[in-house]
Coordinates of C-alpha atoms in Angstrom, one line a residue:
M186 CA 46.3 18.3 27.3
Y187 CA 49.3 15.9 28.0
I188 CA 47.2 12.9 27.2
L189 CA 45.8 14.3 23.9
K190 CA 49.3 15.1 22.8
N191 CA 50.5 11.8 23.8
A192 CA 47.7 10.1 22.0
I193 CA 48.4 11.9 18.8
K194 CA 51.8 11.1 18.9
S195 CA 51.1 7.3 19.5
I196 CA 48.8 7.4 16.4
T197 CA 51.4 8.8 14.2
R198 CA 54.1 6.5 15.7
N199 CA 51.9 3.3 15.1
K200 CA 50.7 4.1 11.6
T201 CA 50.3 0.4 10.3
R202 CA 48.2 -0.4 13.4
N203 CA 46.0 2.5 13.3
I204 CA 45.4 2.3 9.4
L205 CA 44.1 -1.3 10.1
I206 CA 41.8 0.1 12.7
L207 CA 40.8 2.8 10.3
I208 CA 40.0 0.5 7.6
V209 CA 37.9 -1.7 9.8
I210 CA 35.9 1.2 11.1
V211 CA 35.4 2.7 7.7
I212 CA 33.9 -0.6 6.5
I213 CA 31.6 -0.7 9.6
S214 CA 30.7 3.0 9.2
I215 CA 29.8 2.4 5.6
S216 CA 27.8 -0.5 6.3
C217 CA 26.1 1.0 9.3
C218 CA 25.6 4.2 7.1
V219 CA 23.8 2.2 4.2
S220 CA 21.7 0.1 6.7
L221 CA 20.5 3.2 8.9
S222 CA 19.8 5.4 5.8
I223 CA 17.8 2.6 4.1
K224 CA 15.9 1.8 7.2
N225 CA 15.4 5.4 8.0
S226 CA 14.1 6.2 4.5
A227 CA 12.0 3.1 4.4
N228 CA 10.3 4.0 7.6
K229 CA 9.7 7.7 6.5
L230 CA 8.4 6.1 3.1
I231 CA 6.0 3.9 5.0
E232 CA 4.7 6.5 7.3
S233 CA 4.2 9.0 4.4
Y234 CA 2.4 6.2 2.2
N235 CA 0.1 5.4 5.1
S236 CA -0.8 8.8 5.7
S237 CA -1.5 9.7 2.1
N238 CA -3.3 6.2 1.4
E239 CA -6.5 6.3 3.6
I240 CA -8.0 3.2 5.2
I241 CA -11.3 3.0 3.4
G242 CA -13.9 0.5 4.6
K243 CA -16.8 -0.6 2.4
L244 CA -20.1 -2.6 3.3
T245 CA -20.4 -5.6 1.1
V246 CA -22.5 -8.6 1.2
N247 CA -21.6 -11.3 3.8
R248 CA -22.0 -14.3 1.4
E249 CA -21.1 -16.8 4.0
N250 CA -24.0 -15.6 6.3
L251 CA -26.2 -15.4 3.4
R252 CA -25.6 -18.9 2.1
K253 CA -26.0 -20.4 5.6
D254 CA -29.5 -18.8 6.3
V255 CA -30.7 -19.7 2.8
K256 CA -29.4 -23.1 3.3
S257 CA -31.2 -23.6 6.8
K258 CA -34.6 -22.5 5.3
K259 CA -34.6 -24.6 2.2
S260 CA -37.0 -27.0 3.8
E261 CA -39.4 -24.0 4.4
T262 CA -41.4 -22.1 1.8
D263 CA -39.9 -20.2 -0.9
D264 CA -41.1 -16.9 0.6
S265 CA -38.8 -17.6 3.5
S266 CA -35.6 -17.4 1.2
S267 CA -37.2 -14.5 -0.7
N268 CA -37.4 -12.6 2.6
I269 CA -33.8 -13.1 3.2
L270 CA -32.9 -11.5 -0.3
E271 CA -35.1 -8.7 0.2
N272 CA -33.7 -7.8 3.7
L273 CA -30.2 -7.7 1.9
S274 CA -31.1 -4.7 -0.2
K275 CA -32.4 -2.5 3.0
L276 CA -29.2 -0.5 3.2
T277 CA -30.6 3.1 3.1
I278 CA -28.9 6.5 3.1
D279 CA -30.0 7.1 6.7
D280 CA -28.4 3.9 7.7
I281 CA -25.2 5.1 6.0
K282 CA -25.3 8.4 7.6
N283 CA -25.8 6.8 11.1
Y284 CA -22.8 4.4 10.5
G285 CA -20.8 7.6 9.4
E286 CA -21.4 9.3 12.6
S287 CA -18.6 7.7 14.4
I288 CA -15.3 8.8 16.0
Y289 CA -13.5 6.1 14.0
V290 CA -14.6 7.7 10.6
K291 CA -13.0 10.7 9.2
S292 CA -15.4 11.0 6.2
Y293 CA -17.9 8.9 4.2
Y294 CA -19.3 8.8 0.9
Y295 CA -21.9 6.6 -1.1
T296 CA -23.0 5.7 -4.6
I297 CA -26.4 4.4 -6.2
Q298 CA -26.7 2.5 -9.2
T299 CA -29.7 1.2 -11.3
D300 CA -30.1 0.0 -14.8
M301 CA -31.9 1.8 -17.6
N302 CA -32.5 1.8 -21.5
S303 CA -32.6 4.8 -23.7
S304 CA -34.9 5.9 -26.6
N305 CA -32.4 8.1 -28.4
I306 CA -29.1 6.4 -28.0
Q307 CA -27.8 2.9 -28.6
K308 CA -25.4 1.0 -26.3
A309 CA -21.8 0.7 -27.2
S310 CA -21.7 -2.8 -28.6
S311 CA -20.3 -4.5 -31.7
D312 CA -23.5 -6.4 -32.3
N313 CA -26.4 -4.0 -31.3
Q314 CA -28.8 -5.2 -33.8
Q315 CA -28.5 -8.9 -32.8
E316 CA -28.8 -8.0 -29.2
N317 CA -31.9 -5.9 -30.0
L318 CA -33.6 -8.7 -31.8
E319 CA -32.8 -11.2 -28.9
S320 CA -34.0 -8.6 -26.4
D321 CA -37.3 -8.3 -28.1
D322 CA -37.8 -12.0 -28.3
K323 CA -37.0 -12.6 -24.7
F324 CA -38.7 -9.6 -22.8
K325 CA -42.0 -8.6 -24.0
P326 CA -44.4 -6.7 -21.8
D327 CA -47.3 -9.0 -22.6
D328 CA -45.1 -12.0 -21.1
F329 CA -45.1 -10.3 -17.7
K330 CA -48.6 -9.4 -17.9
N331 CA -49.7 -12.9 -18.5
G332 CA -47.4 -14.2 -15.9
N333 CA -45.3 -16.6 -17.8
T334 CA -42.8 -18.6 -15.9
G335 CA -39.1 -18.6 -16.6
K336 CA -39.0 -14.9 -17.1
S337 CA -38.1 -12.2 -14.6
S338 CA -40.5 -9.5 -13.9
T339 CA -37.5 -7.0 -14.0
V340 CA -35.5 -6.3 -17.3
K341 CA -32.0 -5.3 -17.0
G342 CA -31.3 -2.2 -18.7
D343 CA -28.6 -1.4 -21.4
F344 CA -26.9 1.3 -19.5
S345 CA -25.7 1.4 -15.9
V346 CA -26.4 4.8 -14.3
V347 CA -24.2 5.5 -11.2
G348 CA -24.8 8.5 -8.9
Y349 CA -22.1 9.9 -6.5
S350 CA -22.6 11.6 -3.3
S351 CA -19.3 13.5 -3.7
L352 CA -16.2 13.8 -5.8
S353 CA -14.5 11.6 -3.1
A354 CA -16.8 8.9 -4.2
M355 CA -15.3 9.1 -7.7
S356 CA -12.3 7.0 -6.9
E357 CA -11.8 6.0 -10.6
F358 CA -10.9 9.6 -11.4
A359 CA -8.8 9.9 -8.3
D360 CA -6.6 7.0 -9.2
G361 CA -6.5 7.9 -12.9
T362 CA -8.5 5.1 -14.1
Y363 CA -11.0 7.6 -15.6
K364 CA -10.1 11.0 -17.1
I365 CA -12.3 13.7 -18.4
V366 CA -11.2 14.4 -22.2
N367 CA -13.8 16.8 -23.0
G368 CA -16.1 19.2 -21.0
T369 CA -16.0 18.9 -17.2
V370 CA -17.4 16.8 -14.4
F371 CA -20.9 17.7 -12.7
D372 CA -21.5 19.6 -9.6
V373 CA -22.4 17.0 -7.0
E374 CA -25.1 19.1 -5.7
S375 CA -26.7 19.6 -9.0
S376 CA -29.3 17.5 -10.8
G377 CA -29.9 16.4 -14.3
K378 CA -26.2 16.4 -15.4
C379 CA -24.0 13.6 -16.6
V380 CA -20.8 12.5 -17.8
I381 CA -20.4 9.6 -20.4
S382 CA -17.6 7.5 -21.9
E383 CA -16.0 8.6 -25.0
E384 CA -16.9 5.2 -26.5
L385 CA -20.6 6.0 -26.1
A386 CA -20.3 9.4 -27.2
E387 CA -18.4 8.3 -30.6
E388 CA -21.1 5.5 -31.1
N389 CA -24.0 8.0 -31.0
D390 CA -22.2 11.3 -32.2
L391 CA -22.8 12.8 -28.8
D392 CA -21.2 15.9 -27.5
I393 CA -21.1 18.4 -24.7
G394 CA -24.8 19.8 -24.2
S395 CA -26.5 16.7 -25.9
K396 CA -29.5 15.2 -24.2
I397 CA -30.0 11.6 -23.2
L398 CA -33.5 10.4 -22.8
L399 CA -33.5 7.5 -20.2
E400 CA -36.4 5.1 -19.8
N401 CA -37.4 2.6 -17.2
P402 CA -36.8 -0.9 -18.5
N403 CA -39.9 -2.0 -17.0
N404 CA -41.9 0.7 -18.3
V405 CA -41.0 2.6 -21.4
E406 CA -43.4 5.3 -20.7
E407 CA -41.4 6.4 -17.6
T408 CA -38.6 8.6 -19.1
F409 CA -36.0 10.8 -17.6
E410 CA -33.7 13.4 -19.4
L411 CA -30.1 13.9 -18.7
E412 CA -27.8 16.5 -20.1
I413 CA -24.1 15.7 -21.0
C414 CA -21.7 18.0 -19.4
G415 CA -18.5 15.9 -19.7
I416 CA -16.9 12.9 -21.5
Y417 CA -14.4 10.6 -20.0
S418 CA -12.0 7.9 -21.2
D419 CA -11.3 4.6 -19.4
S420 CA -7.7 3.2 -19.1
T421 CA -8.5 -0.2 -17.8
Q422 CA -7.9 -3.3 -20.0
N423 CA -10.9 -5.3 -20.9
S424 CA -11.0 -8.8 -19.7
E425 CA -12.4 -9.9 -23.1
F426 CA -11.7 -9.3 -26.8
S427 CA -14.1 -6.5 -27.5
M428 CA -13.8 -3.0 -29.1
F429 CA -15.3 -1.4 -26.1
S430 CA -14.4 -1.2 -22.5
N431 CA -16.4 -2.5 -19.5
S432 CA -17.3 1.2 -18.7
A433 CA -18.4 2.1 -22.3
N434 CA -22.1 1.9 -21.2
K435 CA -21.8 3.4 -17.8
I436 CA -23.4 6.8 -17.3
L437 CA -22.0 8.8 -14.3
T438 CA -24.2 11.5 -12.5
T439 CA -25.0 12.8 -9.1
Y440 CA -26.5 10.7 -6.3
N441 CA -29.4 13.1 -6.2
T442 CA -30.2 12.5 -9.9
V443 CA -30.4 8.7 -9.8
N444 CA -32.3 8.8 -6.4
D445 CA -34.9 11.1 -8.0
I446 CA -35.1 8.8 -10.9
V447 CA -35.6 5.7 -8.7
E448 CA -38.1 7.4 -6.2
S449 CA -40.2 8.7 -9.2
S450 CA -40.6 5.4 -10.9
S451 CA -44.0 3.8 -10.2
D452 CA -44.4 1.2 -7.6
D453 CA -45.6 -1.5 -10.0
N454 CA -42.5 -0.9 -12.2
K455 CA -40.1 0.1 -9.6
L456 CA -36.5 0.4 -10.5
N457 CA -34.0 -1.7 -8.6
S458 CA -31.0 0.2 -7.2
Q459 CA -27.8 -0.7 -5.3
V460 CA -26.5 1.7 -2.7
D461 CA -22.7 1.2 -1.8
A462 CA -21.1 3.1 1.1
S463 CA -17.4 3.7 1.8
F464 CA -16.0 5.0 5.1
V465 CA -12.7 6.8 5.3
L466 CA -11.3 5.4 8.7
T467 CA -9.1 7.4 11.1
S468 CA -6.5 4.6 11.1
K469 CA -6.0 0.8 10.6
N470 CA -6.3 0.3 14.3
A471 CA -9.9 1.6 14.1
I472 CA -11.1 -1.1 12.1
S473 CA -12.1 -3.7 14.8
S474 CA -13.7 -1.0 16.8
F475 CA -15.8 0.4 13.9
E476 CA -16.9 -3.2 13.2
E477 CA -18.1 -3.5 16.7
E478 CA -19.8 -0.2 16.6
L479 CA -21.6 -1.2 13.3
Q480 CA -23.0 -4.4 15.0
E481 CA -24.1 -2.1 17.9
K482 CA -26.0 0.2 15.6
G483 CA -28.0 -2.7 14.0
L484 CA -26.0 -3.4 10.8
S485 CA -27.5 -6.7 9.2
S486 CA -25.5 -9.8 9.6
Y487 CA -25.8 -10.0 5.9
Y488 CA -23.2 -7.2 5.4
T489 CA -19.7 -7.1 6.4
L490 CA -16.9 -4.2 6.4
T491 CA -14.1 -5.0 3.8
T492 CA -11.1 -2.6 3.9
N493 CA -8.1 -1.8 1.5
T494 CA -5.5 -2.6 4.2
E495 CA -4.4 -5.7 2.2
D496 CA -3.9 -3.6 -1.0
V497 CA -1.8 -0.9 1.2
E498 CA 0.2 -3.5 2.8
N499 CA 1.0 -5.3 -0.4
S500 CA 2.2 -2.1 -1.9
L501 CA 4.6 -1.6 1.1
K502 CA 5.6 -5.3 1.3
P503 CA 9.0 -5.0 -0.5
I504 CA 9.8 -1.7 1.4
Q505 CA 9.0 -3.5 4.7
N506 CA 11.1 -6.5 3.8
L507 CA 14.0 -4.2 2.8
S508 CA 13.8 -2.3 6.2
N509 CA 13.9 -5.7 8.0
Y510 CA 16.9 -6.9 6.0
A511 CA 18.6 -3.7 6.7
S512 CA 18.2 -4.1 10.5
I513 CA 19.4 -7.7 10.4
F514 CA 22.4 -6.4 8.3
L515 CA 23.3 -3.6 10.8
L516 CA 23.1 -6.1 13.8
I517 CA 25.3 -8.5 12.0
V518 CA 27.8 -5.7 11.1
L519 CA 27.8 -4.5 14.8
I520 CA 28.5 -7.9 16.2
V521 CA 31.3 -9.0 13.6
G522 CA 32.8 -5.4 13.6
G523 CA 32.9 -5.2 17.3
V524 CA 34.5 -8.8 17.7
I525 CA 37.2 -7.7 15.2
L526 CA 37.9 -4.2 16.9
L527 CA 38.0 -6.2 20.2
I528 CA 40.7 -8.6 19.0
I529 CA 42.6 -5.7 17.3
N530 CA 42.7 -3.6 20.3
M531 CA 43.6 -6.6 22.7
I532 CA 46.6 -7.4 20.3
N533 CA 47.6 -3.8 20.2
I534 CA 47.5 -3.2 23.9
R535 CA 49.4 -6.4 24.7
E536 CA 52.1 -5.3 22.3
R537 CA 52.1 -2.1 24.1
K538 CA 52.4 -3.6 27.7
Y539 CA 55.8 -2.1 28.4
E540 CA 54.7 1.4 27.6
I541 CA 51.7 1.0 30.0
G542 CA 54.2 -0.3 32.6
V543 CA 56.4 2.7 32.2
L544 CA 53.2 5.2 32.3
R545 CA 52.1 3.4 35.4
S546 CA 55.5 3.2 37.1
I547 CA 56.0 7.1 36.8
G548 CA 52.7 7.6 38.7
M549 CA 50.1 7.9 36.0
K550 CA 46.7 6.6 37.3
K551 CA 45.1 3.7 35.7
S552 CA 42.2 5.9 34.6
L553 CA 44.5 8.4 32.8
V554 CA 46.2 5.4 31.0
S555 CA 43.0 3.9 30.0
T556 CA 41.7 7.3 28.7
Q557 CA 44.9 7.8 26.5
F558 CA 44.2 4.6 24.7
I559 CA 40.4 5.2 24.4
L560 CA 41.3 8.6 23.0
E561 CA 43.5 7.2 20.5
T562 CA 40.8 4.9 19.2
F563 CA 38.2 7.8 19.4
I564 CA 40.2 10.0 17.1
V565 CA 40.7 7.3 14.6
T566 CA 37.2 6.5 14.9
L567 CA 36.0 10.2 14.1
V568 CA 38.3 10.1 10.9
A569 CA 36.8 6.6 9.9
V570 CA 33.1 7.7 10.4
L571 CA 33.6 10.8 8.4
I572 CA 35.2 8.8 5.5
G573 CA 32.5 6.2 5.8
T574 CA 29.7 8.6 5.8
I575 CA 30.9 10.4 2.6
I576 CA 31.4 7.0 0.9
G577 CA 28.1 5.6 2.4
S578 CA 26.1 8.8 1.1
V579 CA 27.3 8.1 -2.4
I580 CA 26.5 4.4 -2.6
T581 CA 23.4 4.3 -0.5
V582 CA 20.8 5.1 -3.1
P583 CA 22.0 2.8 -5.8
V584 CA 22.5 -0.1 -3.2
A585 CA 18.9 0.5 -1.7
N586 CA 17.2 0.6 -5.1
K587 CA 19.2 -2.5 -6.3
M588 CA 18.0 -4.3 -3.3
L589 CA 14.6 -3.1 -3.7
E590 CA 14.6 -4.3 -7.2
S591 CA 15.8 -7.6 -6.1
E592 CA 13.0 -7.8 -3.4
I593 CA 10.3 -7.0 -6.0
S594 CA 11.7 -9.6 -8.5
S595 CA 11.5 -12.2 -5.8
L596 CA 8.2 -11.4 -5.0
S597 CA 7.1 -11.5 -8.8
Q598 CA 8.9 -14.9 -8.9
E599 CA 6.8 -16.3 -6.1
R600 CA 3.7 -15.2 -8.0
Q601 CA 4.9 -16.7 -11.2
N602 CA 5.4 -20.0 -9.4
V603 CA 1.8 -19.9 -8.1
N604 CA 0.8 -19.4 -11.7
Q605 CA 2.8 -22.5 -12.8
N606 CA 1.3 -24.6 -10.1
F607 CA -2.1 -23.8 -11.8
G608 CA -0.7 -24.6 -15.1
M609 CA -1.0 -20.8 -16.3
D610 CA 2.5 -20.6 -17.7
S611 CA 1.3 -20.6 -21.4
K612 CA -0.1 -17.8 -23.5
M613 CA -3.6 -16.8 -22.4
Q614 CA -6.2 -16.6 -25.1
K615 CA -8.4 -14.2 -23.2
G616 CA -8.3 -10.7 -21.9
M617 CA -4.5 -10.3 -22.7
E618 CA -2.6 -8.8 -25.6
P619 CA -1.2 -11.1 -28.4
G620 CA 2.1 -12.6 -27.3
A621 CA 1.5 -11.7 -23.7
D622 CA 2.1 -14.1 -20.8
I623 CA 0.1 -13.9 -17.6
R624 CA 3.1 -13.8 -15.7
D625 CA 3.8 -10.5 -17.1
T626 CA 0.9 -9.0 -15.3
Y627 CA 2.8 -9.5 -12.1
Q628 CA 5.9 -7.6 -13.1
N629 CA 4.0 -4.3 -13.0
G630 CA 2.3 -4.8 -9.6
N631 CA 1.5 -1.9 -7.4
Y632 CA 4.7 -1.9 -5.6
I633 CA 6.7 1.0 -4.7
T634 CA 9.7 0.7 -6.9
K635 CA 12.1 3.5 -5.8
L636 CA 13.6 4.3 -2.3
N637 CA 15.2 7.9 -2.2
A638 CA 17.5 6.8 0.7
V639 CA 19.3 9.8 2.2
I640 CA 21.6 10.5 5.1
D641 CA 20.2 13.1 7.3
F642 CA 21.2 14.5 10.8
N643 CA 19.5 11.6 12.6
V644 CA 21.4 8.9 10.6
V645 CA 24.6 10.6 11.1
L646 CA 24.2 11.0 14.9
K647 CA 23.1 7.3 15.1
L648 CA 26.2 6.5 13.1
I649 CA 28.5 8.4 15.3
L650 CA 27.0 7.0 18.7
I651 CA 27.1 3.5 17.3
S652 CA 30.8 3.8 16.3
I653 CA 31.9 5.4 19.4
L654 CA 30.1 3.0 21.6
L655 CA 31.6 0.3 19.7
T656 CA 35.1 1.5 19.9
F657 CA 34.7 2.5 23.6
I658 CA 33.5 -1.0 24.5
S659 CA 36.3 -2.7 22.8
S660 CA 39.0 -0.5 24.0
V661 CA 37.7 -0.5 27.6
I662 CA 37.5 -4.4 27.7
S663 CA 41.0 -4.8 26.0
T664 CA 42.5 -2.1 28.5
I665 CA 41.1 -3.6 31.4
T666 CA 42.8 -7.0 30.6
I667 CA 46.1 -5.2 30.8
L668 CA 45.7 -2.6 33.6
R669 CA 45.0 -5.5 36.0
Y670 CA 48.6 -6.4 36.1
S671 CA 51.0 -4.4 38.3
P672 CA 53.7 -2.1 36.7
L673 CA 56.6 -4.0 38.0
K674 CA 55.1 -7.4 36.7
I675 CA 54.9 -5.8 33.3
L676 CA 58.3 -4.4 33.4
S677 CA 60.0 -7.5 34.7
S678 CA 58.2 -9.6 32.2
R679 CA 60.0 -7.6 29.3
S680 CA 62.8 -9.4 27.6

C-alpha cells in the first residue's frame, strides 16, 4: 500500500514528465488500436467471405493436351483426329455422379445444353428475315443427303436450350445476372416447363402459359413442346452493339427435359449436347487431392479441373493487402514507441537517482524500488490506453476505409497501366457505352469496398497487453541501469 501511495504522489509531483509519457503512450495506443482493429476486422471479413463463397470446380477442356494429341496424329489418317474429338464429348452423368461421390466434394450439379429451332417463334434478332434467307441458302436437307462437301451434317439451331439439374446450377440467378420478372422458375424435378428471356417473349408476344414448339435442326419432323412458366431479364452488358442481350435466345429448363429431348432424337439426326459439371469443394486445400482422385477414377486427360479460387482471391486482395499493411505498421509503431519510452524512462530514472539512493539507504529492497517505478508507469499506461482506445474507436472506421479506397485505387491504376501498354487508353468502339473508356471497367471491379473495422474485447485485450508489456520492458531495463549502483555511491555523487 505504501508503494502504491508513493507511486501516486510521484505521478502528481512530476506532472510534466508523466504528461510526456502519457502523450507517447496515447499515440502508441491509438496506432495499435487502429492497426489491431483493422487486422482483426479484415481477418474476420476474409474468413466470412471464404465461408460464404464456396470453392467451385468445373471440368473443362484441357486444350493443351488436346492440341498435342491432334498434332501428334496429323501424319495419321483423319479418323485418328476424329476419334480424339469424339472422346472429348464422352463425359456422362454417370461419370459426374461418380466424381461427385468424394470426401472432397460437398455437393455437385450439372447442366446439359443443345441447340434447337422452333416452328412457332422467331429468334430475337434485328435481322431475322436476312438470317432466315441466308439459312435457307446454306442449309438444305438435300445437300446433306447428296453428301456435298464443305457443309456440316449438323445444323446449329437458333435457340440454345439449357437444362439444369438443380437450382444451385442456376448460378446466374444466384448472383443476380438473371432475374425472374414474370411467373416463376420451374421445378427442377418436373419436365416440359421452361423459362425464356423477356426479349424473346416481347419479340413473339409470349406470356406465361404459352407453348413453344421446338424442333430438331437436323430433322424438322422431330418436334418437342415446352410450356413457359417464367420470364427472366438479363443484366449483363452486351459485348456488341445490339438491341438484344447474349441470352435473348436462351431457353432455360430442367435437365430431365433436355435429356429426354436429346435421347428421343433419332440416331441418324442425333442432337449434339454438351454436359457441364460443377463440384462444390469442401475447401481450397482439397483442390489438389480432388484432382488426383479424378485421375484415379479415370477422368480423360482431355479434361481438367478449373476453380474459382482466383476470383475469390482477387476480390479479397485489397483486404489482404490492408491486413498486411496493418501488421507492418503495428510492428513499426511498437519498435519506435518502445525505443522512445525506453529513452524517456532512462532519463527520468537518472534524474531521480538521489530519490532511489534515499529509498535504498533507508532499507527498501531493490525489488520494491523497481516495483514503485514500474507501478508509476503502469498507472500512466492504463489512463493512456483508455484515452487511446476511445480515440482509436472513433477514427478506426474512416481510416480503414480510406486506406482500403487507396489500395483499390492503386490496384485499378495498375490495371490501367496494363491497358495503356496495349494501347487501349482510347475510346473503345465496340461493346461500351458512348464516351466510356476501357479503363472505367476496372474502377468497378469485384472488390470488397467497405471494411467495418470494430474494436471488440480481443482488440482491447491485445492493446492492453501490448502497452503493459512495452512499458514494463522499458521500465525494467531503465530501472536496472540505476539499481546496479550502491546507495552510498548514488548519494555521494549528488552535488
